[in-house]
GROMACS .gro file of C-alpha atoms in nm:
model
  360
    1MET     CA    1   1.856   0.608   0.686
    2GLN     CA    2   2.054   0.837   0.435
    3PRO     CA    3   1.922   1.177   0.379
    4PHE     CA    4   1.745   1.212   0.031
    5GLU     CA    5   1.532   1.427  -0.186
    6TYR     CA    6   1.244   1.302  -0.379
    7THR     CA    7   1.036   1.485  -0.660
    8ALA     CA    8   0.732   1.285  -0.794
    9ASN     CA    9   0.690   1.324  -1.172
   10PRO     CA   10   0.339   1.439  -1.265
   11GLY     CA   11   0.154   1.212  -1.509
   12ARG     CA   12  -0.155   1.012  -1.532
   13VAL     CA   13  -0.158   0.630  -1.578
   14VAL     CA   14  -0.454   0.422  -1.716
   15PHE     CA   15  -0.361   0.053  -1.668
   16GLY     CA   16  -0.554  -0.261  -1.768
   17SER     CA   17  -0.671  -0.482  -2.050
   18GLY     CA   18  -0.906  -0.301  -2.279
   19SER     CA   19  -0.807   0.050  -2.148
   20ILE     CA   20  -0.754   0.166  -2.507
   21LYS     CA   21  -1.130   0.227  -2.509
   22LYS     CA   22  -1.062   0.512  -2.269
   23LEU     CA   23  -0.850   0.698  -2.522
   24PRO     CA   24  -1.133   0.932  -2.637
   25GLU     CA   25  -1.225   1.014  -2.274
   26GLU     CA   26  -0.857   1.103  -2.197
   27ILE     CA   27  -0.834   1.330  -2.506
   28LYS     CA   28  -1.153   1.500  -2.398
   29ARG     CA   29  -1.023   1.528  -2.049
   30LEU     CA   30  -0.743   1.745  -2.191
   31ASN     CA   31  -1.010   1.954  -2.383
   32LYS     CA   32  -0.866   1.835  -2.711
   33SER     CA   33  -1.034   1.705  -3.027
   34LYS     CA   34  -0.777   1.673  -3.311
   35PRO     CA   35  -0.509   1.427  -3.231
   36LEU     CA   36  -0.217   1.352  -3.445
   37LEU     CA   37  -0.137   0.977  -3.432
   38LEU     CA   38   0.218   0.864  -3.456
   39SER     CA   39   0.376   0.531  -3.535
   40THR     CA   40   0.659   0.354  -3.705
   41PRO     CA   41   0.620   0.220  -4.054
   42GLN     CA   42   0.582  -0.135  -3.905
   43GLN     CA   43   0.293  -0.030  -3.670
   44GLU     CA   44   0.093   0.185  -3.905
   45GLU     CA   45  -0.179  -0.079  -3.945
   46GLN     CA   46  -0.218  -0.115  -3.563
   47VAL     CA   47  -0.240   0.254  -3.510
   48ARG     CA   48  -0.505   0.284  -3.774
   49ALA     CA   49  -0.721   0.062  -3.553
   50LEU     CA   50  -0.748   0.352  -3.310
   51GLU     CA   51  -0.936   0.570  -3.565
   52PRO     CA   52  -1.273   0.381  -3.527
   53ILE     CA   53  -1.251   0.407  -3.140
   54LEU     CA   54  -1.185   0.786  -3.170
   55LYS     CA   55  -1.460   0.837  -3.434
   56ASP     CA   56  -1.718   0.645  -3.233
   57ALA     CA   57  -1.658   0.923  -2.965
   58SER     CA   58  -1.700   1.193  -3.225
   59ILE     CA   59  -1.317   1.256  -3.236
   60THR     CA   60  -1.153   1.279  -3.590
   61PRO     CA   61  -0.785   1.243  -3.599
   62ALA     CA   62  -0.607   1.532  -3.754
   63GLY     CA   63  -0.371   1.292  -3.932
   64LEU     CA   64  -0.129   0.996  -3.914
   65PHE     CA   65   0.248   1.025  -3.926
   66SER     CA   66   0.412   0.681  -3.948
   67GLU     CA   67   0.782   0.751  -4.001
   68ALA     CA   68   0.903   0.737  -3.635
   69THR     CA   69   1.244   0.562  -3.629
   70MET     CA   70   1.528   0.465  -3.382
   71HIS     CA   71   1.731   0.727  -3.197
   72THR     CA   72   1.482   1.008  -3.295
   73PRO     CA   73   1.678   1.162  -3.589
   74THR     CA   74   1.604   1.538  -3.611
   75HIS     CA   75   1.539   1.536  -3.991
   76ILE     CA   76   1.237   1.300  -3.917
   77THR     CA   77   1.122   1.531  -3.637
   78ASP     CA   78   1.135   1.829  -3.873
   79LYS     CA   79   0.920   1.647  -4.120
   80ALA     CA   80   0.675   1.545  -3.854
   81LEU     CA   81   0.648   1.910  -3.725
   82GLN     CA   82   0.562   2.036  -4.071
   83TYR     CA   83   0.293   1.775  -4.089
   84THR     CA   84   0.164   1.862  -3.745
   85LYS     CA   85   0.117   2.220  -3.855
   86GLU     CA   86  -0.036   2.146  -4.187
   87CYS     CA   87  -0.300   1.908  -4.038
   88GLY     CA   88  -0.388   2.146  -3.747
   89ALA     CA   89  -0.347   1.891  -3.470
   90ASP     CA   90  -0.407   2.005  -3.113
   91CYS     CA   91  -0.236   1.709  -2.942
   92VAL     CA   92  -0.028   1.401  -3.019
   93VAL     CA   93  -0.089   1.039  -2.955
   94SER     CA   94   0.210   0.811  -2.979
   95PHE     CA   95   0.156   0.434  -3.022
   96GLY     CA   96   0.443   0.209  -3.004
   97GLY     CA   97   0.790   0.175  -2.838
   98GLY     CA   98   1.068   0.412  -2.756
   99SER     CA   99   1.109   0.534  -3.131
  100THR     CA  100   0.750   0.661  -3.156
  101ILE     CA  101   0.729   0.785  -2.805
  102GLY     CA  102   1.058   0.976  -2.864
  103LEU     CA  103   0.903   1.140  -3.170
  104GLY     CA  104   0.596   1.236  -2.976
  105LYS     CA  105   0.817   1.399  -2.708
  106ALA     CA  106   1.016   1.575  -2.972
  107ILE     CA  107   0.702   1.724  -3.124
  108SER     CA  108   0.544   1.803  -2.787
  109ILE     CA  109   0.844   1.996  -2.641
  110ARG     CA  110   0.880   2.207  -2.959
  111THR     CA  111   0.511   2.286  -3.000
  112GLY     CA  112   0.372   2.276  -2.636
  113LEU     CA  113   0.109   2.012  -2.766
  114GLU     CA  114  -0.025   1.765  -2.508
  115HIS     CA  115   0.109   1.417  -2.540
  116VAL     CA  116  -0.070   1.087  -2.480
  117CYS     CA  117   0.133   0.760  -2.495
  118ILE     CA  118   0.022   0.405  -2.577
  119PRO     CA  119   0.323   0.194  -2.515
  120THR     CA  120   0.342  -0.143  -2.687
  121THR     CA  121   0.689  -0.246  -2.565
  122TYR     CA  122   0.853  -0.239  -2.214
  123ALA     CA  123   1.105   0.037  -2.306
  124GLY     CA  124   0.983   0.295  -2.053
  125SER     CA  125   1.029   0.620  -2.240
  126GLU     CA  126   0.674   0.716  -2.159
  127MET     CA  127   0.759   0.778  -1.793
  128THR     CA  128   1.061   0.996  -1.838
  129PRO     CA  129   1.111   1.374  -1.889
  130ILE     CA  130   1.423   1.276  -2.109
  131LEU     CA  131   1.461   1.308  -2.480
  132GLY     CA  132   1.743   1.166  -2.676
  133GLU     CA  133   1.786   1.291  -3.035
  134THR     CA  134   2.034   1.215  -3.313
  135ALA     CA  135   2.178   1.465  -3.560
  136ASP     CA  136   2.485   1.409  -3.786
  137GLY     CA  137   2.542   1.066  -3.624
  138LYS     CA  138   2.566   1.194  -3.270
  139LYS     CA  139   2.312   1.142  -2.997
  140THR     CA  140   2.239   1.413  -2.740
  141THR     CA  141   2.016   1.382  -2.442
  142ARG     CA  142   1.824   1.646  -2.253
  143SER     CA  143   1.590   1.659  -1.957
  144ASP     CA  144   1.297   1.890  -1.901
  145PRO     CA  145   0.978   1.837  -1.703
  146LYS     CA  146   0.778   1.954  -2.009
  147ILE     CA  147   0.910   1.654  -2.206
  148LEU     CA  148   0.718   1.416  -1.982
  149PRO     CA  149   0.396   1.283  -2.145
  150GLY     CA  150   0.083   1.389  -1.964
  151THR     CA  151  -0.111   1.062  -1.997
  152VAL     CA  152  -0.007   0.697  -2.042
  153ILE     CA  153  -0.252   0.422  -2.140
  154TYR     CA  154  -0.100   0.076  -2.051
  155ASP     CA  155  -0.325  -0.172  -2.225
  156VAL     CA  156  -0.174  -0.526  -2.207
  157ASP     CA  157  -0.366  -0.634  -2.513
  158PHE     CA  158  -0.117  -0.435  -2.736
  159THR     CA  159   0.173  -0.641  -2.594
  160MET     CA  160   0.026  -0.980  -2.662
  161THR     CA  161   0.168  -0.983  -3.017
  162LEU     CA  162   0.501  -0.829  -2.928
  163PRO     CA  163   0.743  -1.095  -3.065
  164GLU     CA  164   0.920  -1.311  -2.796
  165ALA     CA  165   1.260  -1.179  -2.890
  166LEU     CA  166   1.161  -0.814  -2.873
  167SER     CA  167   0.962  -0.882  -2.556
  168ALA     CA  168   1.289  -1.018  -2.400
  169THR     CA  169   1.520  -0.741  -2.510
  170SER     CA  170   1.261  -0.468  -2.436
  171GLY     CA  171   1.212  -0.616  -2.081
  172VAL     CA  172   1.577  -0.631  -2.006
  173ASN     CA  173   1.607  -0.271  -2.126
  174ALA     CA  174   1.339  -0.192  -1.855
  175ILE     CA  175   1.538  -0.386  -1.591
  176ALA     CA  176   1.846  -0.166  -1.676
  177HIS     CA  177   1.656   0.142  -1.571
  178ALA     CA  178   1.580  -0.011  -1.225
  179VAL     CA  179   1.928  -0.158  -1.171
  180GLU     CA  180   2.108   0.190  -1.239
  181ALA     CA  181   1.849   0.354  -1.019
  182LEU     CA  182   1.959   0.147  -0.715
  183TYR     CA  183   2.312   0.304  -0.721
  184ALA     CA  184   2.204   0.644  -0.870
  185ARG     CA  185   2.350   0.952  -0.702
  186ALA     CA  186   2.001   1.086  -0.635
  187ASN     CA  187   1.860   0.750  -0.520
  188ASN     CA  188   1.589   0.750  -0.251
  189PRO     CA  189   1.378   0.485  -0.071
  190ILE     CA  190   1.080   0.516  -0.311
  191MET     CA  191   1.298   0.445  -0.612
  192THR     CA  192   1.454   0.147  -0.444
  193LEU     CA  193   1.113   0.003  -0.382
  194PHE     CA  194   1.010   0.057  -0.738
  195ALA     CA  195   1.346  -0.071  -0.880
  196LEU     CA  196   1.341  -0.394  -0.686
  197GLU     CA  197   0.969  -0.474  -0.741
  198GLY     CA  198   0.996  -0.385  -1.114
  199THR     CA  199   1.301  -0.598  -1.162
  200LYS     CA  200   1.142  -0.886  -0.980
  201ALA     CA  201   0.819  -0.879  -1.185
  202LEU     CA  202   1.000  -0.867  -1.520
  203ALA     CA  203   1.269  -1.138  -1.423
  204GLU     CA  204   0.981  -1.363  -1.333
  205ALA     CA  205   0.754  -1.277  -1.624
  206LEU     CA  206   0.990  -1.257  -1.915
  207PRO     CA  207   1.108  -1.633  -1.921
  208ILE     CA  208   0.738  -1.739  -1.929
  209ILE     CA  209   0.666  -1.490  -2.219
  210VAL     CA  210   0.954  -1.626  -2.420
  211ASN     CA  211   0.808  -1.982  -2.393
  212HIS     CA  212   0.441  -1.882  -2.379
  213PRO     CA  213   0.405  -1.552  -2.558
  214HIS     CA  214   0.021  -1.542  -2.514
  215ASP     CA  215   0.015  -1.598  -2.136
  216ALA     CA  216  -0.189  -1.295  -2.041
  217ASP     CA  217  -0.096  -1.295  -1.667
  218ALA     CA  218   0.284  -1.295  -1.756
  219ARG     CA  219   0.222  -1.010  -2.009
  220SER     CA  220   0.034  -0.806  -1.742
  221LYS     CA  221   0.306  -0.869  -1.478
  222ALA     CA  222   0.575  -0.765  -1.735
  223GLN     CA  223   0.390  -0.443  -1.821
  224TYR     CA  224   0.346  -0.365  -1.448
  225GLY     CA  225   0.723  -0.426  -1.404
  226ALA     CA  226   0.814  -0.210  -1.702
  227TRP     CA  227   0.609   0.079  -1.559
  228LEU     CA  228   0.780   0.064  -1.228
  229CYS     CA  229   1.128   0.048  -1.394
  230ALA     CA  230   1.025   0.339  -1.616
  231MET     CA  231   0.943   0.544  -1.306
  232CYS     CA  232   1.293   0.499  -1.193
  233LEU     CA  233   1.437   0.604  -1.527
  234GLY     CA  234   1.221   0.910  -1.500
  235SER     CA  235   1.310   1.015  -1.151
  236VAL     CA  236   1.689   0.955  -1.088
  237GLY     CA  237   1.997   1.001  -1.290
  238MET     CA  238   2.162   0.705  -1.475
  239ALA     CA  239   2.524   0.612  -1.495
  240LEU     CA  240   2.772   0.395  -1.693
  241HIS     CA  241   2.520   0.148  -1.843
  242HIS     CA  242   2.304   0.408  -2.001
  243LYS     CA  243   2.590   0.628  -2.120
  244LEU     CA  244   2.756   0.328  -2.278
  245CYS     CA  245   2.431   0.231  -2.455
  246HIS     CA  246   2.389   0.588  -2.583
  247THR     CA  247   2.742   0.590  -2.717
  248LEU     CA  248   2.713   0.260  -2.887
  249GLY     CA  249   2.357   0.311  -3.024
  250GLY     CA  250   2.417   0.659  -3.146
  251SER     CA  251   2.760   0.625  -3.288
  252PHE     CA  252   2.742   0.275  -3.439
  253ASN     CA  253   2.357   0.271  -3.517
  254LEU     CA  254   2.294  -0.041  -3.302
  255PRO     CA  255   1.942  -0.144  -3.201
  256HIS     CA  256   1.832   0.019  -2.874
  257ALA     CA  257   1.687  -0.272  -2.667
  258GLU     CA  258   1.931  -0.531  -2.792
  259THR     CA  259   2.220  -0.305  -2.702
  260HIS     CA  260   2.086  -0.239  -2.340
  261THR     CA  261   2.041  -0.618  -2.311
  262ILE     CA  262   2.395  -0.708  -2.396
  263VAL     CA  263   2.562  -0.419  -2.211
  264LEU     CA  264   2.374  -0.459  -1.878
  265PRO     CA  265   2.547  -0.751  -1.708
  266HIS     CA  266   2.888  -0.616  -1.809
  267ALA     CA  267   2.817  -0.263  -1.688
  268ILE     CA  268   2.708  -0.400  -1.351
  269ALA     CA  269   3.028  -0.620  -1.338
  270TYR     CA  270   3.224  -0.304  -1.395
  271ASN     CA  271   3.060  -0.120  -1.106
  272ALA     CA  272   3.025  -0.429  -0.877
  273PRO     CA  273   3.329  -0.350  -0.649
  274LYS     CA  274   3.175  -0.009  -0.548
  275ILE     CA  275   2.813  -0.123  -0.499
  276PRO     CA  276   2.822  -0.430  -0.271
  277GLU     CA  277   2.490  -0.345  -0.099
  278VAL     CA  278   2.313  -0.301  -0.434
  279MET     CA  279   2.458  -0.631  -0.564
  280LYS     CA  280   2.296  -0.806  -0.255
  281GLN     CA  281   1.965  -0.639  -0.309
  282LEU     CA  282   1.966  -0.721  -0.686
  283ALA     CA  283   2.057  -1.085  -0.623
  284GLY     CA  284   1.753  -1.117  -0.397
  285VAL     CA  285   1.504  -1.042  -0.683
  286LEU     CA  286   1.679  -1.229  -0.956
  287PRO     CA  287   1.595  -1.604  -0.979
  288GLY     CA  288   1.874  -1.840  -1.002
  289SER     CA  289   2.140  -1.595  -0.879
  290ASP     CA  290   2.252  -1.790  -0.571
  291GLY     CA  291   2.351  -1.455  -0.403
  292ASP     CA  292   2.548  -1.344  -0.709
  293ALA     CA  293   2.357  -1.069  -0.910
  294ILE     CA  294   2.603  -1.106  -1.211
  295LYS     CA  295   2.529  -1.476  -1.228
  296GLY     CA  296   2.151  -1.390  -1.193
  297LEU     CA  297   2.166  -1.159  -1.493
  298ASN     CA  298   2.374  -1.414  -1.698
  299VAL     CA  299   2.111  -1.685  -1.611
  300LEU     CA  300   1.823  -1.459  -1.705
  301LEU     CA  301   1.976  -1.368  -2.040
  302ALA     CA  302   2.041  -1.746  -2.104
  303LYS     CA  303   1.679  -1.832  -2.028
  304LEU     CA  304   1.560  -1.540  -2.266
  305LYS     CA  305   1.779  -1.691  -2.558
  306VAL     CA  306   1.894  -1.332  -2.661
  307LYS     CA  307   2.192  -1.251  -2.866
  308ARG     CA  308   2.478  -1.159  -2.631
  309GLY     CA  309   2.735  -0.998  -2.873
  310LEU     CA  310   2.735  -0.650  -3.034
  311LYS     CA  311   2.922  -0.801  -3.331
  312GLU     CA  312   2.603  -0.991  -3.412
  313PHE     CA  313   2.450  -0.645  -3.494
  314GLY     CA  314   2.724  -0.521  -3.707
  315MET     CA  315   2.970  -0.370  -3.463
  316LYS     CA  316   3.331  -0.435  -3.588
  317GLU     CA  317   3.617  -0.522  -3.347
  318GLU     CA  318   3.800  -0.204  -3.453
  319ASP     CA  319   3.499  -0.003  -3.325
  320VAL     CA  320   3.581  -0.112  -2.957
  321ASP     CA  321   3.864   0.144  -2.928
  322LYS     CA  322   3.654   0.423  -3.083
  323ALA     CA  323   3.367   0.336  -2.849
  324ALA     CA  324   3.598   0.349  -2.545
  325GLU     CA  325   3.737   0.685  -2.663
  326ILE     CA  326   3.381   0.835  -2.691
  327ALA     CA  327   3.278   0.685  -2.354
  328VAL     CA  328   3.557   0.848  -2.159
  329SER     CA  329   3.555   1.178  -2.350
  330ASN     CA  330   3.231   1.301  -2.188
  331PRO     CA  331   3.277   1.289  -1.813
  332TYR     CA  332   2.966   1.170  -1.603
  333TRP     CA  333   2.896   1.049  -1.258
  334ASN     CA  334   2.933   0.676  -1.190
  335PRO     CA  335   2.985   0.478  -0.860
  336ARG     CA  336   3.320   0.370  -0.990
  337GLU     CA  337   3.556   0.604  -1.166
  338ILE     CA  338   3.581   0.564  -1.541
  339GLU     CA  339   3.902   0.395  -1.626
  340LYS     CA  340   3.977   0.362  -1.988
  341GLY     CA  341   4.152   0.015  -1.974
  342PRO     CA  342   3.885  -0.162  -1.777
  343LEU     CA  343   3.606   0.017  -1.976
  344ARG     CA  344   3.768  -0.084  -2.302
  345GLU     CA  345   3.763  -0.448  -2.174
  346THR     CA  346   3.404  -0.405  -2.079
  347ILE     CA  347   3.316  -0.301  -2.428
  348ARG     CA  348   3.520  -0.571  -2.589
  349ARG     CA  349   3.319  -0.842  -2.383
  350CYS     CA  350   2.999  -0.680  -2.500
  351TRP     CA  351   3.119  -0.695  -2.858
  352ALA     CA  352   3.237  -1.053  -2.828
  353GLY     CA  353   2.927  -1.177  -2.651
  354GLU     CA  354   3.099  -1.325  -2.348
  355ASP     CA  355   2.934  -1.384  -2.008
  356ALA     CA  356   2.982  -1.100  -1.761
  357LYS     CA  357   3.241  -1.153  -1.490
  358ALA     CA  358   3.331  -0.924  -1.199
  359ASP     CA  359   3.707  -0.922  -1.252
  360LEU     CA  360   3.749  -0.583  -1.422
   0.00000   0.00000   0.00000
């Protein structure tokens, strides 16, 4: 057994179908009464459905801000902060995926307001003390225990209408957190358990969801898996996969979950020579892997019918060199040394939409 250090992140989880009804109770538990509701423009109607639940418990929302967007741009955060002040909110409730939760974190860390999350995707931001923000086309990430939301309500009912395609990419995004936790520098036995169990749950549930989107058991299993994977993201450092996704997403305005989905097998292929034990563990929880984790990931993505090339989201071939430059310019820890040639080829394969291969 290797020596390790483990710090548990504080945070309260309320899990289960119908658990949204406990939102008023959770706000009162924090001694708050004027929540600001947050969402994207697309989810404004859904978040308004929380108002009657709150009003029935004598809680009147301070307001609703529905302009959350990808990569948490600071100009949107500034606008939301102004609104938060004007409406006199005493806590924030974020409803949605990573975009809305990111905005909730950005408001919370700047104001000290309590943050309650209601995730509707499998992205996992709700379990992390990490905030990624974009200003002038550049994405920067910081970590602070105060960024971690205090309460998370996982109500599977809100994931039942998550479109199949988004369920697939959001779920693979979650798997990426777990995979990188397996070889993280600060890995520990607890995170390994979470990572393998979370990956297994999602790899089994997602193909069912893509074909039967209203299967409640599969949805519940996927949300459980996503929670475990998010715990990994919140507890140990990430490496090449996440750095590449931040570079590509922030610099070329590529969609978050789709980028993670495309990059994951290629990032693992890059690191494979240096992580043989992890590759074995991963193969054991990926159906159809036949002992080869990269094959298992390729098989999973084929079953999920997801787009495999960044070029399908507007990235140009000439951007490959620029992305490689950015990715090597900011040194970070990774199990395999960052070498520009193989890294450029990794990014090119992501751009082209090829199957991942461990020949880099």
